[in-house]
PDB file of C-alpha atoms in Angstrom:
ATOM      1  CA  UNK A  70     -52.102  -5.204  10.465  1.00 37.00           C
ATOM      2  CA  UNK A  71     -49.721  -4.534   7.665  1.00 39.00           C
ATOM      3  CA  UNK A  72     -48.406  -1.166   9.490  1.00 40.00           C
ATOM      4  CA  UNK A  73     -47.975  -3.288  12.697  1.00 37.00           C
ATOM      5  CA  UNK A  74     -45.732  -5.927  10.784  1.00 37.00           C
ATOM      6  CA  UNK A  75     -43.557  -2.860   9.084  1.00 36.00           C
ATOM      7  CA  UNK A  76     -43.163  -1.922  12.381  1.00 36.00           C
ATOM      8  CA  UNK A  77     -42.022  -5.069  13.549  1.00 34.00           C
ATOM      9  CA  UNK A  78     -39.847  -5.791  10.654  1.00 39.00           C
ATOM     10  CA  UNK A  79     -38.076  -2.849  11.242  1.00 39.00           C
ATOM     11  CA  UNK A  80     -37.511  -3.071  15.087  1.00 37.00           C
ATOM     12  CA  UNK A  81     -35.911  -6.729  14.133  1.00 38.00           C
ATOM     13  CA  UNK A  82     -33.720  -4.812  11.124  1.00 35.00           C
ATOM     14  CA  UNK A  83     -32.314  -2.281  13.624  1.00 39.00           C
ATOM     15  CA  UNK A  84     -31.476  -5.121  16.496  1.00 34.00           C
ATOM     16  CA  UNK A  85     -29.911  -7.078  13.524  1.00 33.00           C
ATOM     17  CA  UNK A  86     -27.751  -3.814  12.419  1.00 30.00           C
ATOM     18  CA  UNK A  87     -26.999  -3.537  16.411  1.00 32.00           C
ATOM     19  CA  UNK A  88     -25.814  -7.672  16.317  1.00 32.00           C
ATOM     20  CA  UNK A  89     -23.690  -7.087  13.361  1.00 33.00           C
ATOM     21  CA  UNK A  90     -21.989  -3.827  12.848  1.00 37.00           C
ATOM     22  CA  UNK A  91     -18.703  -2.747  13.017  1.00 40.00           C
ATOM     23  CA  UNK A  92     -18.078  -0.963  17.027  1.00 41.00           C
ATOM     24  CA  UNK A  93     -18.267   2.174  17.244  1.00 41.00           C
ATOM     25  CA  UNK A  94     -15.631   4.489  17.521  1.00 48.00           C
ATOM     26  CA  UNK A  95     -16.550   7.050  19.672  1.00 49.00           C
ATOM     27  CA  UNK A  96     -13.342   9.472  18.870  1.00 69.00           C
ATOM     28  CA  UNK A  97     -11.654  11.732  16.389  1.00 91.00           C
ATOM     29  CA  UNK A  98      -9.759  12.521  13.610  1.00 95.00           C
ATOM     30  CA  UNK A  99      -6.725  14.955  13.428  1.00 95.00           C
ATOM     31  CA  UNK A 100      -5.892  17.001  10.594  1.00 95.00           C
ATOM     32  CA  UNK A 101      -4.045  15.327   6.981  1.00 96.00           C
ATOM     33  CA  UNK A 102      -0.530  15.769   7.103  1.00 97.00           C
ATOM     34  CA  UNK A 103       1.528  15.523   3.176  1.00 98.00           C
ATOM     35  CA  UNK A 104       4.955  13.789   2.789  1.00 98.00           C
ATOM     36  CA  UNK A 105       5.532  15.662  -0.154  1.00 96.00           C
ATOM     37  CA  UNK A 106       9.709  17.255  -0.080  1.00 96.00           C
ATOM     38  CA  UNK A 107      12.835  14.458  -0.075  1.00 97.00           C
ATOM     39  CA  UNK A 108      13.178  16.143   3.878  1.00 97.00           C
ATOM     40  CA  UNK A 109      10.144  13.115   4.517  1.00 98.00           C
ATOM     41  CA  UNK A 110      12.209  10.250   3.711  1.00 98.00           C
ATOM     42  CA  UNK A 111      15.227   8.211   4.031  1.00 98.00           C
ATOM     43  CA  UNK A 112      16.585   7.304   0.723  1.00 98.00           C
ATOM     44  CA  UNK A 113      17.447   4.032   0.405  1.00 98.00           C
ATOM     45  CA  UNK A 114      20.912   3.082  -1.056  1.00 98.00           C
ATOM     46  CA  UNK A 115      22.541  -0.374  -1.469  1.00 97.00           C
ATOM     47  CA  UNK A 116      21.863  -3.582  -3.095  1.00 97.00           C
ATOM     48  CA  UNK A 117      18.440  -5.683  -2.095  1.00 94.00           C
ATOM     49  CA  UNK A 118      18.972  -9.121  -2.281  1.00 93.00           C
ATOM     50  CA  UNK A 119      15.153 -10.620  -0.177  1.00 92.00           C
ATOM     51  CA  UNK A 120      12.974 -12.407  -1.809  1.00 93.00           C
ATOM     52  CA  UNK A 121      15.839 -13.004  -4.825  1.00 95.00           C
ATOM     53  CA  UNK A 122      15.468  -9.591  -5.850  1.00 97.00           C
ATOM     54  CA  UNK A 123      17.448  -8.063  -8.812  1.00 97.00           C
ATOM     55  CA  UNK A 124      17.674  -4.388  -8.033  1.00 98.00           C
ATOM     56  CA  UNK A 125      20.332  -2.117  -6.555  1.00 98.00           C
ATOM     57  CA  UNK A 126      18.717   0.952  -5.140  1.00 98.00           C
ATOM     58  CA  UNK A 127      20.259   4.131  -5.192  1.00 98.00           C
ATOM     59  CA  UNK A 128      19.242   8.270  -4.545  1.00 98.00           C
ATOM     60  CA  UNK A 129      19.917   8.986  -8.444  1.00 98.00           C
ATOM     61  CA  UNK A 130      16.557   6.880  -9.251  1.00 98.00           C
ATOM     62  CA  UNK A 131      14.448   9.372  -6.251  1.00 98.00           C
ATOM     63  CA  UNK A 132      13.709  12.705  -6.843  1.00 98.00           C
ATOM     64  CA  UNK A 133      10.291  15.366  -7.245  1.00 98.00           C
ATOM     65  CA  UNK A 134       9.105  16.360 -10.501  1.00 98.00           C
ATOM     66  CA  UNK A 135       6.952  19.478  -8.816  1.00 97.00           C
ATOM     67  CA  UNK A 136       4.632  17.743  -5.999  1.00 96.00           C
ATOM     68  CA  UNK A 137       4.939  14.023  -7.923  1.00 98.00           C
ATOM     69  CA  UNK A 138       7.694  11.867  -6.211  1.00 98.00           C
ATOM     70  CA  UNK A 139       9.660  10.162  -9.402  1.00 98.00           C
ATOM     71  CA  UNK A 140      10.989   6.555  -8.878  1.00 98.00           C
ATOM     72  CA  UNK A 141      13.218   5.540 -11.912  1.00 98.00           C
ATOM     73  CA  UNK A 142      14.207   1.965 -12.541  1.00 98.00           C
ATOM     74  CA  UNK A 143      16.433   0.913 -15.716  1.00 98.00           C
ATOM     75  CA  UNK A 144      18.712  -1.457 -16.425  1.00 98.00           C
ATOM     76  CA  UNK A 145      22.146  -0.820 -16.590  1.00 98.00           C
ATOM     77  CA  UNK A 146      23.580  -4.060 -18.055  1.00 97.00           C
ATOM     78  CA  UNK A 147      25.740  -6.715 -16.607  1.00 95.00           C
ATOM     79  CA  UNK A 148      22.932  -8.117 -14.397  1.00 95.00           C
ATOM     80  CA  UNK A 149      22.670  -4.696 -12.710  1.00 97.00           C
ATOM     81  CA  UNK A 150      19.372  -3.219 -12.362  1.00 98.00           C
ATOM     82  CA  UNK A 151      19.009   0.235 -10.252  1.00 98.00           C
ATOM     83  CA  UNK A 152      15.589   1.577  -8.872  1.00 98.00           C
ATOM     84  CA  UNK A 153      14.385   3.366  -5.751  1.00 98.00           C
ATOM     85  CA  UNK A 154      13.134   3.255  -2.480  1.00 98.00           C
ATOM     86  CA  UNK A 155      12.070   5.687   0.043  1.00 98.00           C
ATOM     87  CA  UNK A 156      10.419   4.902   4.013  1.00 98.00           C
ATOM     88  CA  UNK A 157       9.476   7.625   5.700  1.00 98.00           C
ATOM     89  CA  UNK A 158      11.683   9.062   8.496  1.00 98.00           C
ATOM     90  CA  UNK A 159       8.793   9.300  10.640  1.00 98.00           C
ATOM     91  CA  UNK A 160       6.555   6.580  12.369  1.00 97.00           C
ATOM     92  CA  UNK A 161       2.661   7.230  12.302  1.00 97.00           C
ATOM     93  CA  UNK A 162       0.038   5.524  13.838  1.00 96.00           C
ATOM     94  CA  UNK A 163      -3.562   4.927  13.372  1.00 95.00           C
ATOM     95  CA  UNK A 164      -5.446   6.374  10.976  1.00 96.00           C
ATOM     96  CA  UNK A 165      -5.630   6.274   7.096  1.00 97.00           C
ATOM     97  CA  UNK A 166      -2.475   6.128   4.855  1.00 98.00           C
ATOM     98  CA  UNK A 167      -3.129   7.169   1.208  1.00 98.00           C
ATOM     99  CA  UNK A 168      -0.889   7.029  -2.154  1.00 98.00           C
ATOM    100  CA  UNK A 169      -2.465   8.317  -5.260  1.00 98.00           C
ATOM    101  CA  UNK A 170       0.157   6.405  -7.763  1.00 98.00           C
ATOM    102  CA  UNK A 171       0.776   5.479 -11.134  1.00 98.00           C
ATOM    103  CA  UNK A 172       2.485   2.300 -11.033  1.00 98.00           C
ATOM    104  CA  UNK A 173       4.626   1.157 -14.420  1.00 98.00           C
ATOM    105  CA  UNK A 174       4.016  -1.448 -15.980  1.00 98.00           C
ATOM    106  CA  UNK A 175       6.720  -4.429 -17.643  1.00 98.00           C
ATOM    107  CA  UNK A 176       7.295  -7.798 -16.817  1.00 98.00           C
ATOM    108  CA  UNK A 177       9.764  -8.305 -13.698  1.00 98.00           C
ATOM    109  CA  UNK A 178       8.280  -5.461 -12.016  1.00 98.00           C
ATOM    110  CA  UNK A 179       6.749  -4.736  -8.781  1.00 98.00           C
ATOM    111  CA  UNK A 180       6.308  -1.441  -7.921  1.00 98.00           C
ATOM    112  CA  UNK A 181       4.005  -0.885  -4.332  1.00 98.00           C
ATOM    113  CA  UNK A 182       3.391   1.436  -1.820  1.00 98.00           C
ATOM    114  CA  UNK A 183       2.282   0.213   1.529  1.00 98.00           C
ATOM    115  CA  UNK A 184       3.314   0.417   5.250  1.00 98.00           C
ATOM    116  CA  UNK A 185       5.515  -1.630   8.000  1.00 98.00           C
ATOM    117  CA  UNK A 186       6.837  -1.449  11.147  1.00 97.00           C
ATOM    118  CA  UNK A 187      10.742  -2.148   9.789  1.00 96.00           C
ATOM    119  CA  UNK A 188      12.040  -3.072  13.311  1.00 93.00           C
ATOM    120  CA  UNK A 189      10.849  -4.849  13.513  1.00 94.00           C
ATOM    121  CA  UNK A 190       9.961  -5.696  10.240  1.00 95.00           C
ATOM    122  CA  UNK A 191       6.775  -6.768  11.097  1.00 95.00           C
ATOM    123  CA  UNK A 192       3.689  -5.934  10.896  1.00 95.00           C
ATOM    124  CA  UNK A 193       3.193  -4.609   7.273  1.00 97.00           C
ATOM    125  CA  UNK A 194       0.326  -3.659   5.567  1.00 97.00           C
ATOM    126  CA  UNK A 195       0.575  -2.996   1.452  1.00 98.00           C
ATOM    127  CA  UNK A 196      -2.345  -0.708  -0.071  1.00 98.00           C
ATOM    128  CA  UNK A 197      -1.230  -1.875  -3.253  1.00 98.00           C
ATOM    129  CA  UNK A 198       1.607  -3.818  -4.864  1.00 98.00           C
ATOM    130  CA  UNK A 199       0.868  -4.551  -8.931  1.00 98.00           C
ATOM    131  CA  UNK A 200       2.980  -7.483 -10.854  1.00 98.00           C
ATOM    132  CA  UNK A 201       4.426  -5.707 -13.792  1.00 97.00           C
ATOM    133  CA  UNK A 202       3.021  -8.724 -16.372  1.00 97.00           C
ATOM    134  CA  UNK A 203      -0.531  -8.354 -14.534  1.00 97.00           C
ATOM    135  CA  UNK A 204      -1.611  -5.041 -15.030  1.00 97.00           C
ATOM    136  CA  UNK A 205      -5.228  -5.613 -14.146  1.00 98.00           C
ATOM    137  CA  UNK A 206      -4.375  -7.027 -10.439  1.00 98.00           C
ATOM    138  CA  UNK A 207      -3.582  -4.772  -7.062  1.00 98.00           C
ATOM    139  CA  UNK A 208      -3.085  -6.629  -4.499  1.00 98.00           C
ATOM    140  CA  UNK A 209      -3.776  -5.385  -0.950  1.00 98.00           C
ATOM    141  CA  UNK A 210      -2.199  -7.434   1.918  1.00 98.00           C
ATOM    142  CA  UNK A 211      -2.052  -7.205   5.408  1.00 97.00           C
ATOM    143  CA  UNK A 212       1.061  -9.167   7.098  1.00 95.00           C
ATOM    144  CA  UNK A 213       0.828 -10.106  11.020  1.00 93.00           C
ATOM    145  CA  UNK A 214       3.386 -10.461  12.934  1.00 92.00           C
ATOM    146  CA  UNK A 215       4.158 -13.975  12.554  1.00 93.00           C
ATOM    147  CA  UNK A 216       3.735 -13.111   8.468  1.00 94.00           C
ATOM    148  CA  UNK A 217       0.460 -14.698   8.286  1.00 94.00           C
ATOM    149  CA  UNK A 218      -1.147 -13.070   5.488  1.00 95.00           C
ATOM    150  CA  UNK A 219      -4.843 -11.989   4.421  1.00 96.00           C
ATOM    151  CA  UNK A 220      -5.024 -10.600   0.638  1.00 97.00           C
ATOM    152  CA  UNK A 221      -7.333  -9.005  -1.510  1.00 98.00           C
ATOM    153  CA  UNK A 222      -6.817  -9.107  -5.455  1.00 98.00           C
ATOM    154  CA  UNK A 223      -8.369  -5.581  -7.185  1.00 98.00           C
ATOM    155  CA  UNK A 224      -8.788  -6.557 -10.368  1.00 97.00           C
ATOM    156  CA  UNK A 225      -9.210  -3.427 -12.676  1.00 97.00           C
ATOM    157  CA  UNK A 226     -10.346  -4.804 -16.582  1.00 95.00           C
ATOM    158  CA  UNK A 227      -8.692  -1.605 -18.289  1.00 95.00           C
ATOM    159  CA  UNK A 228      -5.670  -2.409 -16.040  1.00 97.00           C
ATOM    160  CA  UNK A 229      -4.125  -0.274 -12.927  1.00 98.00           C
ATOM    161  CA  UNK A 230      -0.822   0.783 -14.539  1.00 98.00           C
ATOM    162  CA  UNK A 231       0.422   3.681 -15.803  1.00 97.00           C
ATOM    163  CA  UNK A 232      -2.244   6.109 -14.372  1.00 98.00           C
ATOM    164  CA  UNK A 233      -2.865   7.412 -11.446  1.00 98.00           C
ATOM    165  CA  UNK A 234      -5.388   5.606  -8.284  1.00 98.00           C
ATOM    166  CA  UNK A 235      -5.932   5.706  -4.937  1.00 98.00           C
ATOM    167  CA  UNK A 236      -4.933   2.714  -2.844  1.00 98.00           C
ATOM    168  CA  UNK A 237      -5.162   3.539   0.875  1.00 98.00           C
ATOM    169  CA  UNK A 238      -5.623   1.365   4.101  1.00 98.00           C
ATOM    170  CA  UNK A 239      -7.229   2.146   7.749  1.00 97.00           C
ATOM    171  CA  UNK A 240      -5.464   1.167  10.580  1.00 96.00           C
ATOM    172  CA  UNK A 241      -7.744   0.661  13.188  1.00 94.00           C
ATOM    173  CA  UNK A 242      -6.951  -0.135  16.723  1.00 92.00           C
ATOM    174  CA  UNK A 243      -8.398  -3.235  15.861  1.00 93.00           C
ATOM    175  CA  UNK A 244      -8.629  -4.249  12.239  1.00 95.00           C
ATOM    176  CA  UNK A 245      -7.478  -2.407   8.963  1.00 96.00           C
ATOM    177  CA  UNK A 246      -9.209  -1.524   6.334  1.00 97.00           C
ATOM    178  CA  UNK A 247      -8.736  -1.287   2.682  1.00 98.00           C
ATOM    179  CA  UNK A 248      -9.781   0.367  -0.430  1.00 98.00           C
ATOM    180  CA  UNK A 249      -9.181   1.833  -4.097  1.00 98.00           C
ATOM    181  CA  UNK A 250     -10.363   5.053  -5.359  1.00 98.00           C
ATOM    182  CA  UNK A 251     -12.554   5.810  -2.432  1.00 97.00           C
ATOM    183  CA  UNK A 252     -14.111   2.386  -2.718  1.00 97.00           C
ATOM    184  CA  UNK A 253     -14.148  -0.227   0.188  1.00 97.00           C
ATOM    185  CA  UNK A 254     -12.010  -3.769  -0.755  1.00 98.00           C
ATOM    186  CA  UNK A 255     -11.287  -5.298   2.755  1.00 97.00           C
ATOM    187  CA  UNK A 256     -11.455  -5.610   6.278  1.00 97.00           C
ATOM    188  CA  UNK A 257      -8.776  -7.569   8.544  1.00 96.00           C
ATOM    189  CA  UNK A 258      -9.654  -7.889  12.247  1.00 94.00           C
ATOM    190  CA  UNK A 259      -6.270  -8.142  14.156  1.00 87.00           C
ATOM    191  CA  UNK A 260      -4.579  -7.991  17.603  1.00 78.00           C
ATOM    192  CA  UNK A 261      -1.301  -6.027  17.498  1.00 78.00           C
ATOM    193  CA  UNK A 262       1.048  -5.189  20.103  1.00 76.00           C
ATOM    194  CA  UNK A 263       1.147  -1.562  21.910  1.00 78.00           C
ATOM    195  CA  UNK A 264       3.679   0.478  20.702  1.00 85.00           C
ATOM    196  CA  UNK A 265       3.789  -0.488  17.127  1.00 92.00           C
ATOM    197  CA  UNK A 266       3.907   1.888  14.194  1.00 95.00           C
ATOM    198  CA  UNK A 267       3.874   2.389  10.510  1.00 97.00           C
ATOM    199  CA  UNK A 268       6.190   3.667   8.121  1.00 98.00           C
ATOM    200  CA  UNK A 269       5.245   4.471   4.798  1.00 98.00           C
ATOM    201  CA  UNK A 270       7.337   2.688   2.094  1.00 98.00           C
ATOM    202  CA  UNK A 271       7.443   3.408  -1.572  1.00 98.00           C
ATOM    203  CA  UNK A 272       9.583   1.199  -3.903  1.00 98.00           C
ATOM    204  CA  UNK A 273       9.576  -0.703  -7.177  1.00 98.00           C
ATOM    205  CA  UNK A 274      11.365  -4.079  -6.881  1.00 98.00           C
ATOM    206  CA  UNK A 275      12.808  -5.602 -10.164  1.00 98.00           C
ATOM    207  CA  UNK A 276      13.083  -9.829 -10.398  1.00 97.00           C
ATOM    208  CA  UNK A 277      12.350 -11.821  -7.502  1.00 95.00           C
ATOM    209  CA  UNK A 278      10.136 -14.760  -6.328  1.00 96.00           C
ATOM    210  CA  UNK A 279       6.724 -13.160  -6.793  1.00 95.00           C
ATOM    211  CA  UNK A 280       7.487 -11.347 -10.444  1.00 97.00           C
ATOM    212  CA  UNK A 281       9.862 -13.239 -11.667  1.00 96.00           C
ATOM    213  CA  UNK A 282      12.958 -11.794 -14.089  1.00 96.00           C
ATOM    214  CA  UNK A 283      12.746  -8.437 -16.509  1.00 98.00           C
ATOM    215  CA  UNK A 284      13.133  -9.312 -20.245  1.00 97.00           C
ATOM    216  CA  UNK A 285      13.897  -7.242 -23.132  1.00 97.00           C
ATOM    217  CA  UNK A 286      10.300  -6.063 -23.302  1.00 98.00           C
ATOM    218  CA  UNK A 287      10.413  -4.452 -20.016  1.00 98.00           C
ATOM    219  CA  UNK A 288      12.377  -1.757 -21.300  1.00 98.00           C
ATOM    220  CA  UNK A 289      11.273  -1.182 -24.247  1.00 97.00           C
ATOM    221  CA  UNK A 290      10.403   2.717 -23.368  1.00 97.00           C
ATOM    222  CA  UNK A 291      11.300   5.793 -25.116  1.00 97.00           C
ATOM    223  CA  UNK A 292      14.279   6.101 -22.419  1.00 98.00           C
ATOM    224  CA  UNK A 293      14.468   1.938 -21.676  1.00 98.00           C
ATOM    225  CA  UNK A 294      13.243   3.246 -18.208  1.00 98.00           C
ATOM    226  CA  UNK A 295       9.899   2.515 -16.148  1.00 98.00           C
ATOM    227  CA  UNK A 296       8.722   5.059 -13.389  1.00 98.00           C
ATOM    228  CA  UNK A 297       6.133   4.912 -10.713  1.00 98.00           C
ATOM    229  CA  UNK A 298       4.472   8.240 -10.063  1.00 98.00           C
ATOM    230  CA  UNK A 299       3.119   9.402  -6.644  1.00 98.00           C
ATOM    231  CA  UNK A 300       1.409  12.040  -6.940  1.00 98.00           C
ATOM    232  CA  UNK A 301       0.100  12.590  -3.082  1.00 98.00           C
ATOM    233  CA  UNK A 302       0.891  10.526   0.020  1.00 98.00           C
ATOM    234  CA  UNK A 303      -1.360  11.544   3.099  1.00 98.00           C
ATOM    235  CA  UNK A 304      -2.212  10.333   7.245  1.00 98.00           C
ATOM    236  CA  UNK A 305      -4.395  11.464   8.505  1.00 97.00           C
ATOM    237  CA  UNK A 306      -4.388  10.627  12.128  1.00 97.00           C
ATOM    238  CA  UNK A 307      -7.320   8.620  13.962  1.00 95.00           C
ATOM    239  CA  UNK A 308      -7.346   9.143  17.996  1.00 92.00           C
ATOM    240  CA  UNK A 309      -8.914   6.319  19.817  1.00 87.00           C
TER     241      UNK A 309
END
């Protein structure tokens, strides 16, 4: 009898696996495609006052160090704080959108590299955004859009900052999903609009609601500057 009820148990497992699991998608996957040259963004430039933000962005704070995109932020006294901020000139779809950053560290700080629509804004969906005075939380969040929001906290006990990681999402024609390094942290099942696309935004806020304000501390560097490091930003296409 006991190969009988192995056989049983087993027919029930694979029904239950049948129930439960994620649908299939019977497609494909195009090839990676690299934003790696300034030619793949637009360069933000002006003061950015949401959320009570502190910074001024401007092209002097973007630039590539070889293959790493370089995002400077300092402060440059008077209440004037300069950083950047690059979204990508192109809209992508579904598929998978990886950063391999180093985010800095410092409190008042919030560097992140995630996606949205832009216009309009909505949706967005952030592989990672790190508070500079919590260095062993990511946070992974995807925004709807009616900015109803589903979060993940990564927490990381020898801290996220100021080395490099993998924080990538999934978009899925019907729910995204989220890791670090390779490893799964999230799923968000969703209905979105047709039409809608990505853009891939890299930026490092200073001051604001979430943060909070930069003290003396925060730049306290060898050059009283804090960078965040991307190293590789990839999509690679999924075709339903």
């Amino acid at each position: 009898m006991r190969p009988l009820r192995l056989l049983i148990a087993a027919l029930a497992t694979g029904l239950l696996f049948t129930l439960t699991a994620n649908p299939a998608h019977a497609s494909g996957w195009g090839a990676p495609q690299s934003l790696n040259s300034l030619s793949s963004w637009n360069v933000v430039s002006g003061r950015w006052t949401a959320n009570n933000e502190l910074e001024t962005y401007t092209p002097n704070c973007v630039w590539y160090d070889g293959s790493t995109l370089m995002i400077k932020t300092y402060n440059a006294g008077g209440g004037v704080y300069y950083s950047g901020r690059v979204e990508s000139k192109a809209l992508y779809g579904y598929g998978t959108y990886s950063f391999t950053a180093s985010m800095p560290s410092g409190n008042g700080l919030l560097p992140a590299v995630w996606g949205a629509y832009l216009n309009p804004w909505l949706p967005e969906m952030d592989a990672a955004e790190i508070i500079g005075s919590q260095p062993n939380t990511a946070y992974q969040t995807y925004h709807d859009p009616s900015n109803n929001q589903t979060q993940w906290a990564v927490n990381n006990f020898s801290g996220w900052t100021n080395a490099f990681h993998t924080y990538s999402f999934t978009w899925w024609p019907d729910h995204i999903d989220f890791s670090v390094d390779g490893a799964f942290t999230g799923t968000k099942w969703y209905t979105i609009a047709s039409g809608v696309g990505m853009h891939f935004i890299i930026d490092t806020a200073v001051g604001g609601d979430w943060p909070g304000n930069p003290d003396s501390s925060t730049w306290a560097t060898g050059d009283g500057a804090r960078y965040l490091k991307v190293s590789a930003v990839t999509y690679t296409p999924y075709i339903p």
